[in-house]
């Protein structure tokens, strides 16, 4: 009986440690993506060269956010942060499509 209780405790501790490590790793990934994405302030000046480069790099970064959003464990651990970053990705996509429309209309 003691062995069973010890085994259950060991599994519980290992699971908690694994979830804690995964929580930390997802947080690092989100911080890395957030640091590389165009900031809301930069989006106010979409014609700046750095902003254009950031908007062009955004699809690959936002794909990583989408992957985290599709992961049920990551979504449960860091759902609010993932949703916030996804909303920012949508704003960048809106801005990018607006830039495309401006470029098409220019002579």
PDB file of C-alpha atoms in Angstrom:
ATOM      1  CA  UNK A   1       0.000   0.000   0.000  1.00  0.00           C
ATOM      2  CA  UNK A   2       2.850   2.407   0.810  1.00  0.00           C
ATOM      3  CA  UNK A   3       4.472   1.636  -2.511  1.00  0.00           C
ATOM      4  CA  UNK A   4       1.265   2.530  -4.338  1.00  0.00           C
ATOM      5  CA  UNK A   5       0.953   5.819  -2.471  1.00  0.00           C
ATOM      6  CA  UNK A   6       4.620   6.592  -3.156  1.00  0.00           C
ATOM      7  CA  UNK A   7       4.156   5.787  -6.841  1.00  0.00           C
ATOM      8  CA  UNK A   8       1.070   8.026  -7.069  1.00  0.00           C
ATOM      9  CA  UNK A   9       2.933  10.863  -5.350  1.00  0.00           C
ATOM     10  CA  UNK A  10       5.902  10.399  -7.646  1.00  0.00           C
ATOM     11  CA  UNK A  11       3.660  10.556 -10.730  1.00  0.00           C
ATOM     12  CA  UNK A  12       1.885  13.638  -9.355  1.00  0.00           C
ATOM     13  CA  UNK A  13       5.189  15.414  -8.647  1.00  0.00           C
ATOM     14  CA  UNK A  14       6.580  14.484 -12.066  1.00  0.00           C
ATOM     15  CA  UNK A  15       3.405  15.709 -13.763  1.00  0.00           C
ATOM     16  CA  UNK A  16       3.477  18.983 -11.848  1.00  0.00           C
ATOM     17  CA  UNK A  17       7.156  19.471 -12.672  1.00  0.00           C
ATOM     18  CA  UNK A  18       6.510  18.733 -16.340  1.00  0.00           C
ATOM     19  CA  UNK A  19       3.626  21.183 -16.491  1.00  0.00           C
ATOM     20  CA  UNK A  20       5.718  23.806 -14.712  1.00  0.00           C
ATOM     21  CA  UNK A  21       8.543  23.348 -17.201  1.00  0.00           C
ATOM     22  CA  UNK A  22       6.112  23.507 -20.126  1.00  0.00           C
ATOM     23  CA  UNK A  23       4.505  26.657 -18.674  1.00  0.00           C
ATOM     24  CA  UNK A  24       7.943  28.230 -18.502  1.00  0.00           C
ATOM     25  CA  UNK A  25       8.874  27.153 -22.058  1.00  0.00           C
ATOM     26  CA  UNK A  26       5.616  28.493 -23.518  1.00  0.00           C
ATOM     27  CA  UNK A  27       6.223  31.764 -21.676  1.00  0.00           C
ATOM     28  CA  UNK A  28       9.714  31.996 -23.157  1.00  0.00           C
ATOM     29  CA  UNK A  29       8.339  31.351 -26.643  1.00  0.00           C
ATOM     30  CA  UNK A  30       5.677  34.037 -26.188  1.00  0.00           C
ATOM     31  CA  UNK A  31       8.261  36.530 -24.909  1.00  0.00           C
ATOM     32  CA  UNK A  32      10.508  35.792 -27.886  1.00  0.00           C
ATOM     33  CA  UNK A  33       7.661  36.235 -30.369  1.00  0.00           C
ATOM     34  CA  UNK A  34       6.480  39.424 -28.644  1.00  0.00           C
ATOM     35  CA  UNK A  35       9.998  40.876 -28.805  1.00  0.00           C
ATOM     36  CA  UNK A  36      10.286  40.195 -32.543  1.00  0.00           C
ATOM     37  CA  UNK A  37       6.818  41.413 -33.579  1.00  0.00           C
ATOM     38  CA  UNK A  38       6.110  44.966 -34.598  1.00  0.00           C
ATOM     39  CA  UNK A  39       4.885  46.963 -31.620  1.00  0.00           C
ATOM     40  CA  UNK A  40       1.547  48.813 -31.653  1.00  0.00           C
ATOM     41  CA  UNK A  41       3.483  52.091 -31.628  1.00  0.00           C
ATOM     42  CA  UNK A  42       5.451  51.038 -34.701  1.00  0.00           C
ATOM     43  CA  UNK A  43       2.208  50.113 -36.466  1.00  0.00           C
ATOM     44  CA  UNK A  44       1.187  53.767 -36.271  1.00  0.00           C
ATOM     45  CA  UNK A  45       3.939  54.540 -38.814  1.00  0.00           C
ATOM     46  CA  UNK A  46       3.500  51.715 -41.330  1.00  0.00           C
ATOM     47  CA  UNK A  47       5.681  53.366 -43.977  1.00  0.00           C
ATOM     48  CA  UNK A  48       8.837  53.253 -41.876  1.00  0.00           C
ATOM     49  CA  UNK A  49      11.356  50.724 -43.225  1.00  0.00           C
ATOM     50  CA  UNK A  50      11.698  48.885 -39.906  1.00  0.00           C
ATOM     51  CA  UNK A  51       7.930  48.611 -39.619  1.00  0.00           C
ATOM     52  CA  UNK A  52       7.661  47.227 -43.139  1.00  0.00           C
ATOM     53  CA  UNK A  53      10.304  44.604 -42.377  1.00  0.00           C
ATOM     54  CA  UNK A  54       8.487  43.730 -39.169  1.00  0.00           C
ATOM     55  CA  UNK A  55       5.175  43.395 -40.979  1.00  0.00           C
ATOM     56  CA  UNK A  56       6.800  41.164 -43.598  1.00  0.00           C
ATOM     57  CA  UNK A  57       8.312  38.940 -40.861  1.00  0.00           C
ATOM     58  CA  UNK A  58       5.036  38.752 -38.913  1.00  0.00           C
ATOM     59  CA  UNK A  59       3.423  35.803 -40.756  1.00  0.00           C
ATOM     60  CA  UNK A  60       6.109  33.348 -39.614  1.00  0.00           C
ATOM     61  CA  UNK A  61       5.939  34.640 -36.046  1.00  0.00           C
ATOM     62  CA  UNK A  62       2.164  34.632 -36.004  1.00  0.00           C
ATOM     63  CA  UNK A  63       2.191  31.069 -37.294  1.00  0.00           C
ATOM     64  CA  UNK A  64       4.022  30.134 -34.098  1.00  0.00           C
ATOM     65  CA  UNK A  65       1.311  31.915 -32.092  1.00  0.00           C
ATOM     66  CA  UNK A  66      -1.321  30.001 -34.060  1.00  0.00           C
ATOM     67  CA  UNK A  67       0.419  26.722 -33.228  1.00  0.00           C
ATOM     68  CA  UNK A  68       0.401  27.614 -29.521  1.00  0.00           C
ATOM     69  CA  UNK A  69      -3.240  28.640 -29.829  1.00  0.00           C
ATOM     70  CA  UNK A  70      -4.065  25.236 -31.323  1.00  0.00           C
ATOM     71  CA  UNK A  71      -2.258  23.393 -28.524  1.00  0.00           C
ATOM     72  CA  UNK A  72      -4.809  22.631 -25.778  1.00  0.00           C
ATOM     73  CA  UNK A  73      -2.211  22.413 -22.994  1.00  0.00           C
ATOM     74  CA  UNK A  74      -0.531  25.698 -23.907  1.00  0.00           C
ATOM     75  CA  UNK A  75      -3.931  27.329 -24.297  1.00  0.00           C
ATOM     76  CA  UNK A  76      -4.959  26.238 -20.807  1.00  0.00           C
ATOM     77  CA  UNK A  77      -1.678  27.312 -19.235  1.00  0.00           C
ATOM     78  CA  UNK A  78      -1.198  30.651 -21.005  1.00  0.00           C
ATOM     79  CA  UNK A  79      -4.511  31.263 -22.781  1.00  0.00           C
ATOM     80  CA  UNK A  80      -4.859  34.977 -22.040  1.00  0.00           C
ATOM     81  CA  UNK A  81      -1.355  35.758 -23.240  1.00  0.00           C
ATOM     82  CA  UNK A  82      -1.817  33.670 -26.387  1.00  0.00           C
ATOM     83  CA  UNK A  83      -5.166  35.330 -27.153  1.00  0.00           C
ATOM     84  CA  UNK A  84      -3.648  38.786 -26.660  1.00  0.00           C
ATOM     85  CA  UNK A  85      -0.739  38.017 -28.944  1.00  0.00           C
ATOM     86  CA  UNK A  86      -3.104  36.530 -31.525  1.00  0.00           C
ATOM     87  CA  UNK A  87      -5.181  39.736 -31.463  1.00  0.00           C
ATOM     88  CA  UNK A  88      -1.975  41.700 -32.081  1.00  0.00           C
ATOM     89  CA  UNK A  89      -1.164  39.394 -35.019  1.00  0.00           C
ATOM     90  CA  UNK A  90      -4.604  40.108 -36.451  1.00  0.00           C
ATOM     91  CA  UNK A  91      -3.984  43.862 -36.149  1.00  0.00           C
ATOM     92  CA  UNK A  92      -0.678  43.425 -37.986  1.00  0.00           C
ATOM     93  CA  UNK A  93      -2.423  41.407 -40.716  1.00  0.00           C
ATOM     94  CA  UNK A  94      -5.073  44.114 -41.051  1.00  0.00           C
ATOM     95  CA  UNK A  95      -2.368  46.726 -41.385  1.00  0.00           C
ATOM     96  CA  UNK A  96      -0.487  44.600 -43.914  1.00  0.00           C
ATOM     97  CA  UNK A  97      -3.575  44.183 -46.050  1.00  0.00           C
ATOM     98  CA  UNK A  98      -4.153  47.915 -45.865  1.00  0.00           C
ATOM     99  CA  UNK A  99      -0.608  48.525 -47.049  1.00  0.00           C
ATOM    100  CA  UNK A 100      -1.170  46.141 -49.922  1.00  0.00           C
ATOM    101  CA  UNK A 101      -4.266  48.092 -50.952  1.00  0.00           C
ATOM    102  CA  UNK A 102      -2.366  51.383 -50.788  1.00  0.00           C
ATOM    103  CA  UNK A 103       0.457  49.991 -52.930  1.00  0.00           C
ATOM    104  CA  UNK A 104      -1.975  48.635 -55.531  1.00  0.00           C
ATOM    105  CA  UNK A 105      -3.739  51.995 -55.774  1.00  0.00           C
ATOM    106  CA  UNK A 106      -0.510  53.982 -56.149  1.00  0.00           C
ATOM    107  CA  UNK A 107       0.780  54.704 -59.673  1.00  0.00           C
TER     108      UNK A 107
END
